[in-house]
Amino acid sequence: MKKNRLSLTICQALNDQMTKEGHAAQIYLSYASWAASEGYDGVANFLFRHAHEERNHMMKFLEYILQRGAKAAISAIPAPPAHPKSIQDCFEKVFQHEVDNTEAIHAIVKMSFEESDWATWHFLQWFVKEQIEEETMVLNQLDKLKIAGGEKASGESLYAFDRDLRNEPDEVVLAEDKTAEKP
Ligand code: FEO
């Protein structure tokens, strides 16, 4: 009896996406470490929390692949890119990473639709919603940075920006406790 409920193409795409989420976690970790070493503890805290979120996303893909009786391939995660040049540059880069990730997820949604793999299509809807939230969250920070002066922001406004992020709630829900209503 065939127990694998994923097509080869979908299985490969989900495995690639699992690695991409791991890569995103490394990028956030790397940017967080950079922010911490520059003295921006609030920004670092925000990015460390999101590194954890990305790891949760990676785990969600892993769990789903296994649930469907397919093979999960844990592979090497590419090194994160160079450090950002400024706080503005950091958030612009983070936004671009999120947009790239959204597009990668949409490509698998399309693939699952074309294959009439409704289980995978349904599974991915959580990620479609999550990406909207993540893009909005980063855009909100970019809006605040714009008000603060963007690349020309004064030390004082960057201090306030960092302080606001430091005061944000800290807890990150583990992958296994997440639901569509409480992502
Ligand atoms: Fe896992 Fe930020 O996307």
XYZ file of N, CA and C and ligand atoms in Angstrom:
552
model
N 0.837 -1.199 0.000
C 0.000 0.000 0.000
C 0.880 1.261 0.000
N 0.524 2.194 -0.846
C 1.315 3.428 -0.927
C 0.906 4.365 0.213
N 1.898 4.682 1.074
C 1.545 5.523 2.224
C 1.903 6.994 2.007
N 2.765 7.242 1.042
C 3.169 8.618 0.780
C 2.036 9.367 0.072
N 1.516 10.395 0.746
C 0.361 11.111 0.193
C 0.754 12.389 -0.545
N 2.078 12.581 -0.739
C 2.526 13.780 -1.470
C 3.144 13.371 -2.802
N 2.919 14.174 -3.820
C 3.587 13.894 -5.098
C 5.072 14.243 -4.937
N 5.880 13.726 -5.827
C 7.324 14.020 -5.778
C 7.587 15.525 -5.840
N 6.845 16.196 -6.740
C 7.048 17.641 -6.924
C 6.678 18.410 -5.664
N 5.530 18.083 -5.097
C 5.086 18.804 -3.889
C 6.040 18.495 -2.736
N 6.443 17.251 -2.624
C 7.346 16.859 -1.533
C 8.645 17.649 -1.639
N 9.175 17.753 -2.843
C 10.427 18.506 -3.053
C 10.223 19.983 -2.695
N 9.099 20.535 -3.138
C 8.833 21.958 -2.873
C 8.687 22.213 -1.370
N 8.026 21.295 -0.662
C 7.847 21.482 0.785
C 9.182 21.348 1.515
N 10.000 20.402 1.061
C 11.335 20.257 1.660
C 12.179 21.513 1.419
N 12.099 22.049 0.192
C 12.865 23.282 -0.104
C 12.376 24.432 0.775
N 11.057 24.497 0.975
C 10.500 25.575 1.789
C 10.918 25.410 3.253
N 10.987 24.167 3.702
C 11.453 23.904 5.079
C 12.868 24.482 5.250
N 13.731 24.248 4.265
C 15.105 24.768 4.338
C 15.101 26.299 4.282
N 14.219 26.853 3.456
C 14.102 28.322 3.340
C 13.726 28.939 4.685
N 12.826 28.278 5.411
C 12.411 28.807 6.721
C 13.596 28.751 7.692
N 14.383 27.681 7.591
C 15.594 27.574 8.416
C 16.576 28.689 8.055
N 16.669 28.973 6.773
C 17.551 30.051 6.314
C 17.063 31.392 6.864
N 15.735 31.587 6.834
C 15.169 32.839 7.371
C 15.531 32.972 8.853
N 15.471 31.862 9.588
C 15.816 31.902 11.020
C 17.276 32.341 11.185
N 18.161 31.831 10.331
C 19.581 32.204 10.416
C 19.778 33.686 10.079
N 19.009 34.165 9.104
C 19.126 35.586 8.727
C 18.718 36.468 9.913
N 17.564 36.130 10.521
C 17.104 36.917 11.682
C 18.122 36.841 12.818
N 18.676 35.638 13.030
C 19.678 35.480 14.106
C 20.892 36.351 13.837
N 21.322 36.343 12.582
C 22.508 37.103 12.222
C 22.261 38.614 12.370
N 21.107 39.083 11.878
C 20.792 40.511 12.000
C 20.595 40.903 13.473
N 20.020 39.984 14.248
C 19.812 40.269 15.673
C 21.167 40.423 16.373
N 22.095 39.546 16.032
C 23.420 39.633 16.663
C 24.104 40.942 16.271
N 23.923 41.324 15.004
C 24.500 42.597 14.546
C 23.884 43.757 15.346
N 22.557 43.752 15.471
C 21.871 44.847 16.192
C 22.341 44.907 17.649
N 22.480 43.732 18.273
C 22.920 43.706 19.670
C 24.323 44.291 19.785
N 25.195 43.936 18.840
C 26.573 44.435 18.961
C 26.651 45.928 18.644
N 25.650 46.474 17.947
C 25.605 47.919 17.687
C 24.933 48.673 18.829
N 24.438 47.944 19.834
C 23.820 48.590 20.993
C 22.307 48.721 20.902
N 21.701 48.205 19.840
C 20.235 48.292 19.689
C 19.588 47.035 20.265
N 19.427 47.034 21.582
C 18.904 45.832 22.244
C 17.447 45.549 21.898
N 16.665 46.623 21.686
C 15.252 46.432 21.341
C 15.105 45.797 19.973
N 15.872 46.303 19.010
C 15.831 45.742 17.654
C 16.308 44.291 17.712
N 17.363 44.056 18.474
C 17.907 42.695 18.595
C 16.843 41.759 19.160
N 16.144 42.217 20.192
C 15.106 41.395 20.819
C 13.995 41.052 19.815
N 13.585 42.062 19.050
C 12.560 41.876 18.017
C 13.027 40.816 17.004
N 14.285 40.920 16.588
C 14.796 39.991 15.566
C 15.053 38.591 16.141
N 15.504 38.518 17.393
C 15.701 37.202 18.023
C 14.361 36.461 18.127
N 13.310 37.206 18.499
C 11.981 36.585 18.595
C 11.559 36.033 17.237
N 11.867 36.784 16.198
C 11.447 36.322 14.873
C 12.304 35.192 14.339
N 13.524 35.112 14.810
C 14.356 33.948 14.444
C 13.650 32.695 14.970
N 13.121 32.818 16.173
C 12.409 31.705 16.796
C 11.140 31.354 16.005
N 10.437 32.390 15.565
C 9.224 32.183 14.744
C 9.564 31.410 13.479
N 10.666 31.800 12.841
C 11.046 31.149 11.578
C 11.409 29.687 11.826
N 12.023 29.435 12.968
C 12.350 28.040 13.291
C 11.052 27.243 13.475
N 10.061 27.879 14.092
C 8.743 27.242 14.225
C 8.151 26.916 12.858
N 8.323 27.854 11.912
C 7.795 27.610 10.558
C 8.488 26.405 9.940
N 9.798 26.337 10.133
C 10.549 25.195 9.598
C 9.992 23.882 10.179
N 9.720 23.901 11.482
C 9.189 22.702 12.151
C 7.810 22.335 11.626
N 7.006 23.356 11.307
C 5.662 23.086 10.783
C 5.755 22.347 9.453
N 6.673 22.754 8.588
C 6.845 22.054 7.305
C 7.328 20.630 7.552
N 8.278 20.486 8.466
C 8.813 19.148 8.768
C 7.689 18.224 9.247
N 6.900 18.745 10.197
C 5.807 17.925 10.757
C 4.802 17.533 9.673
N 4.473 18.471 8.801
C 3.479 18.181 7.762
C 3.990 17.124 6.779
N 5.253 17.255 6.363
C 5.824 16.285 5.409
C 5.750 14.882 6.026
N 6.118 14.786 7.300
C 6.109 13.476 7.968
C 4.684 12.949 8.123
N 3.779 13.853 8.481
C 2.358 13.497 8.646
C 1.775 12.874 7.374
N 2.250 13.343 6.233
C 1.725 12.865 4.945
C 2.456 11.628 4.439
N 3.287 11.054 5.314
C 3.972 9.806 4.981
C 5.106 9.982 3.990
N 5.568 11.234 3.838
C 6.650 11.487 2.868
C 7.990 11.620 3.597
N 9.047 11.731 2.806
C 10.395 11.818 3.395
C 10.830 13.269 3.545
N 11.256 13.597 4.766
C 11.801 14.927 5.013
C 13.315 14.848 4.842
N 13.861 15.763 4.068
C 15.311 15.777 3.853
C 15.899 17.004 4.545
N 16.614 16.754 5.638
C 17.230 17.878 6.354
C 18.550 18.194 5.651
N 18.623 19.382 5.070
C 19.842 19.684 4.311
C 20.540 20.925 4.847
N 21.685 21.233 4.254
C 22.486 22.374 4.719
C 21.708 23.671 4.516
N 21.874 24.575 5.474
C 21.214 25.881 5.378
C 22.269 26.898 4.923
N 21.990 27.649 3.845
C 22.994 28.618 3.382
C 23.314 29.662 4.457
N 24.520 30.190 4.410
C 24.924 31.225 5.380
C 24.092 32.482 5.158
N 23.827 33.231 6.233
C 23.073 34.482 6.061
C 23.901 35.511 5.288
N 23.229 36.503 4.671
C 23.980 37.533 3.939
C 24.765 38.451 4.884
N 25.498 39.391 4.288
C 26.310 40.329 5.086
C 25.430 41.137 6.046
N 26.066 41.667 7.080
C 25.326 42.500 8.041
C 24.731 43.722 7.347
N 23.603 44.202 7.881
C 23.037 45.445 7.314
C 23.964 46.622 7.626
N 23.743 47.721 6.879
C 24.614 48.888 7.080
C 24.029 49.856 8.099
N 22.725 49.754 8.326
C 22.055 50.675 9.250
C 20.747 50.016 9.688
N 20.066 50.642 10.631
C 18.772 50.108 11.078
C 17.771 50.151 9.926
N 17.798 51.253 9.160
C 16.908 51.367 8.000
C 17.185 50.227 7.018
N 18.462 50.019 6.712
C 18.878 48.960 5.781
C 18.444 47.586 6.322
N 18.577 47.411 7.618
C 18.209 46.136 8.258
C 16.731 45.828 8.004
N 15.852 46.803 8.255
C 14.415 46.535 8.098
C 14.015 46.432 6.626
N 14.716 47.174 5.778
C 14.427 47.029 4.337
C 14.784 45.624 3.866
N 15.921 45.132 4.352
C 16.359 43.784 3.945
C 15.409 42.723 4.500
N 15.002 42.904 5.761
C 14.068 41.958 6.378
C 12.767 41.930 5.569
N 12.300 43.121 5.151
C 11.057 43.173 4.375
C 11.220 42.407 3.060
N 12.362 42.624 2.398
C 12.583 41.930 1.119
C 12.635 40.402 1.326
N 13.253 39.952 2.437
C 13.290 38.508 2.719
C 11.871 37.967 2.888
N 11.029 38.750 3.583
C 9.652 38.298 3.805
C 8.872 38.232 2.489
N 9.075 39.227 1.630
C 8.378 39.230 0.335
C 8.837 38.017 -0.490
N 10.137 37.751 -0.491
C 10.649 36.588 -1.238
C 10.030 35.303 -0.698
N 9.909 35.242 0.624
C 9.336 34.042 1.236
C 7.852 33.901 0.885
N 7.137 35.022 0.889
C 5.723 35.003 0.503
C 5.592 34.440 -0.910
N 6.452 34.916 -1.807
C 6.359 34.456 -3.198
C 6.650 32.964 -3.303
N 7.596 32.493 -2.511
C 7.931 31.052 -2.537
C 6.724 30.231 -2.048
N 6.053 30.722 -1.019
C 4.875 30.016 -0.491
C 3.741 30.038 -1.515
N 3.526 31.196 -2.124
C 2.464 31.286 -3.137
C 2.719 30.317 -4.291
N 3.981 30.128 -4.628
C 4.302 29.201 -5.731
C 3.874 27.770 -5.358
N 4.049 27.394 -4.102
C 3.625 26.023 -3.711
C 2.104 25.942 -3.611
N 1.463 27.041 -3.187
C -0.005 27.059 -3.160
C -0.525 26.792 -4.576
N 0.070 27.458 -5.548
C -0.344 27.316 -6.952
C -0.129 25.865 -7.402
N 1.036 25.344 -7.033
C 1.365 23.962 -7.399
C 0.342 22.982 -6.810
N -0.008 23.193 -5.547
C -0.946 22.280 -4.886
C -2.337 22.400 -5.537
N -2.686 23.619 -5.945
C -3.967 23.830 -6.633
C -3.975 23.069 -7.955
N -2.886 23.214 -8.697
C -2.814 22.558 -10.012
C -2.838 21.034 -9.904
N -2.319 20.525 -8.772
C -2.312 19.063 -8.586
C -3.568 18.575 -7.855
N -4.453 19.480 -7.513
C -5.629 19.161 -6.678
C -5.216 18.458 -5.389
N -4.097 18.926 -4.811
C -3.651 18.392 -3.514
C -4.261 19.313 -2.458
N -5.500 19.041 -2.095
C -6.241 19.973 -1.224
C -5.727 19.980 0.197
N -5.144 18.883 0.644
C -4.580 18.838 2.004
C -3.419 19.826 2.104
N -2.542 19.791 1.092
C -1.392 20.714 1.110
C -1.881 22.148 0.916
N -2.848 22.315 0.020
C -3.404 23.656 -0.204
C -3.928 24.217 1.118
N -4.661 23.392 1.856
C -5.222 23.817 3.145
C -4.106 24.114 4.159
N -3.130 23.216 4.231
C -1.997 23.410 5.155
C -1.322 24.767 4.895
N -1.166 25.108 3.621
C -0.433 26.330 3.269
C -1.197 27.615 3.561
N -2.518 27.502 3.731
C -3.290 28.729 3.999
C -2.830 29.412 5.284
N -2.398 28.615 6.261
C -1.860 29.188 7.508
C -0.680 30.106 7.185
N 0.168 29.638 6.265
C 1.357 30.410 5.905
C 1.001 31.648 5.073
N -0.046 31.536 4.258
C -0.472 32.693 3.464
C -0.859 33.820 4.433
N -1.623 33.448 5.464
C -2.072 34.433 6.461
C -0.869 34.956 7.270
N -0.017 34.058 7.665
C 1.168 34.423 8.448
C 2.051 35.420 7.683
N 2.214 35.206 6.392
C 3.054 36.114 5.607
C 2.440 37.506 5.522
N 1.098 37.573 5.445
C 0.458 38.904 5.436
C 0.813 39.616 6.743
N 0.699 38.873 7.856
C 0.988 39.475 9.162
C 2.450 39.903 9.272
N 3.340 39.039 8.786
C 4.772 39.356 8.921
C 5.166 40.550 8.057
N 4.619 40.594 6.843
C 4.945 41.742 5.984
C 4.410 43.029 6.622
N 3.181 42.962 7.169
C 2.595 44.157 7.795
C 3.437 44.609 8.983
N 3.856 43.627 9.779
C 4.645 43.935 10.976
C 5.945 44.670 10.603
N 6.613 44.212 9.552
C 7.867 44.860 9.152
C 7.577 46.219 8.508
N 6.491 46.281 7.714
C 6.126 47.568 7.105
C 5.819 48.616 8.174
N 5.170 48.187 9.268
C 4.880 49.116 10.368
C 6.175 49.695 10.939
N 7.172 48.845 11.078
C 8.457 49.332 11.601
C 9.099 50.289 10.597
N 8.970 49.960 9.299
C 9.544 50.855 8.276
C 8.838 52.211 8.283
N 7.516 52.194 8.541
C 6.774 53.462 8.642
C 7.301 54.301 9.798
N 7.536 53.618 10.931
C 8.047 54.359 12.108
C 9.425 54.935 11.807
N 10.246 54.131 11.115
C 11.603 54.607 10.785
C 11.548 55.799 9.839
N 10.558 55.777 8.939
C 10.416 56.897 7.995
C 10.106 58.174 8.768
N 9.177 58.056 9.745
C 8.829 59.218 10.570
C 10.067 59.687 11.352
N 10.872 58.704 11.778
C 12.071 59.048 12.563
C 13.154 59.696 11.696
N 12.994 59.618 10.354
C 13.987 60.267 9.492
C 14.728 59.303 8.576
N 14.349 58.041 8.582
C 14.988 57.052 7.697
C 16.479 56.972 7.938
N 17.252 57.009 6.845
C 18.724 56.940 6.979
C 19.273 58.154 7.738
N 18.478 59.236 7.755
C 18.966 60.467 8.417
C 18.439 60.571 9.852
N 17.846 59.508 10.351
C 17.261 59.551 11.703
C 18.322 59.964 12.727
N 17.911 60.792 13.671
C 18.861 61.237 14.700
C 19.076 60.110 15.705
N 20.147 60.205 16.459
C 20.420 59.229 17.523
C 19.246 59.158 18.491
N 18.658 60.323 18.732
C 17.545 60.395 19.689
C 16.335 59.596 19.179
N 16.007 59.786 17.886
C 14.830 59.051 17.387
C 15.121 57.555 17.272
N 16.358 57.184 16.948
C 16.681 55.747 16.904
C 16.646 55.148 18.311
N 17.022 55.969 19.282
C 16.961 55.503 20.673
C 15.504 55.199 21.043
N 14.592 56.102 20.661
C 13.164 55.911 20.966
C 12.608 54.699 20.204
N 12.994 54.537 18.960
C 12.552 53.401 18.144
C 12.980 52.090 18.800
N 14.235 52.068 19.225
C 14.788 50.858 19.855
C 14.103 50.571 21.196
N 13.850 51.634 21.947
C 13.207 51.484 23.256
C 11.787 50.915 23.091
N 11.054 51.387 22.082
C 9.700 50.882 21.850
C 9.728 49.388 21.535
N 10.688 48.963 20.745
C 10.775 47.528 20.403
C 11.162 46.702 21.630
N 11.993 47.318 22.497
C 12.426 46.612 23.716
C 11.227 46.331 24.620
N 10.218 47.230 24.562
C 9.067 47.094 25.456
C 7.968 46.197 24.901
N 8.181 45.641 23.708
C 7.145 44.755 23.126
C 7.104 43.432 23.869
N 5.921 42.777 23.915
C 5.833 41.500 24.633
C 6.801 40.466 24.050
N 7.264 39.594 24.906
C 8.402 38.756 24.603
C 8.102 37.321 24.207
N 6.893 36.857 24.596
C 6.702 35.411 24.447
C 6.461 34.998 22.988
N 7.027 33.869 22.611
C 6.841 33.316 21.272
C 6.168 31.963 21.464
N 5.067 31.758 20.735
C 4.325 30.502 20.872
C 5.089 29.397 20.124
N 5.203 28.236 20.736
C 5.909 27.133 20.077
C 5.090 26.590 18.915
N 5.777 26.004 17.926
C 5.101 25.519 16.711
C 3.925 24.611 17.041
N 4.110 23.714 18.016
C 3.068 22.741 18.303
C 1.828 23.372 18.948
N 1.978 24.579 19.518
C 0.840 25.221 20.169
C 0.137 26.217 19.248
N 0.663 26.373 18.034
C 0.101 27.391 17.151
C -1.163 26.902 16.449
N -2.059 27.839 16.230
C -3.266 27.521 15.472
C -3.478 28.640 14.472
N -4.416 28.452 13.558
C -4.673 29.500 12.571
C -5.135 30.784 13.283
N -5.857 30.613 14.407
C -6.381 31.790 15.118
C -5.280 32.425 15.972
N -4.325 31.577 16.415
C -3.263 32.101 17.296
C -1.911 31.754 16.678
N -1.542 32.408 15.555
C -0.316 32.004 14.864
C 0.953 32.434 15.599
Fe 8.544 32.021 7.802
Fe 8.836 35.138 7.959
O 8.318 33.653 7.082
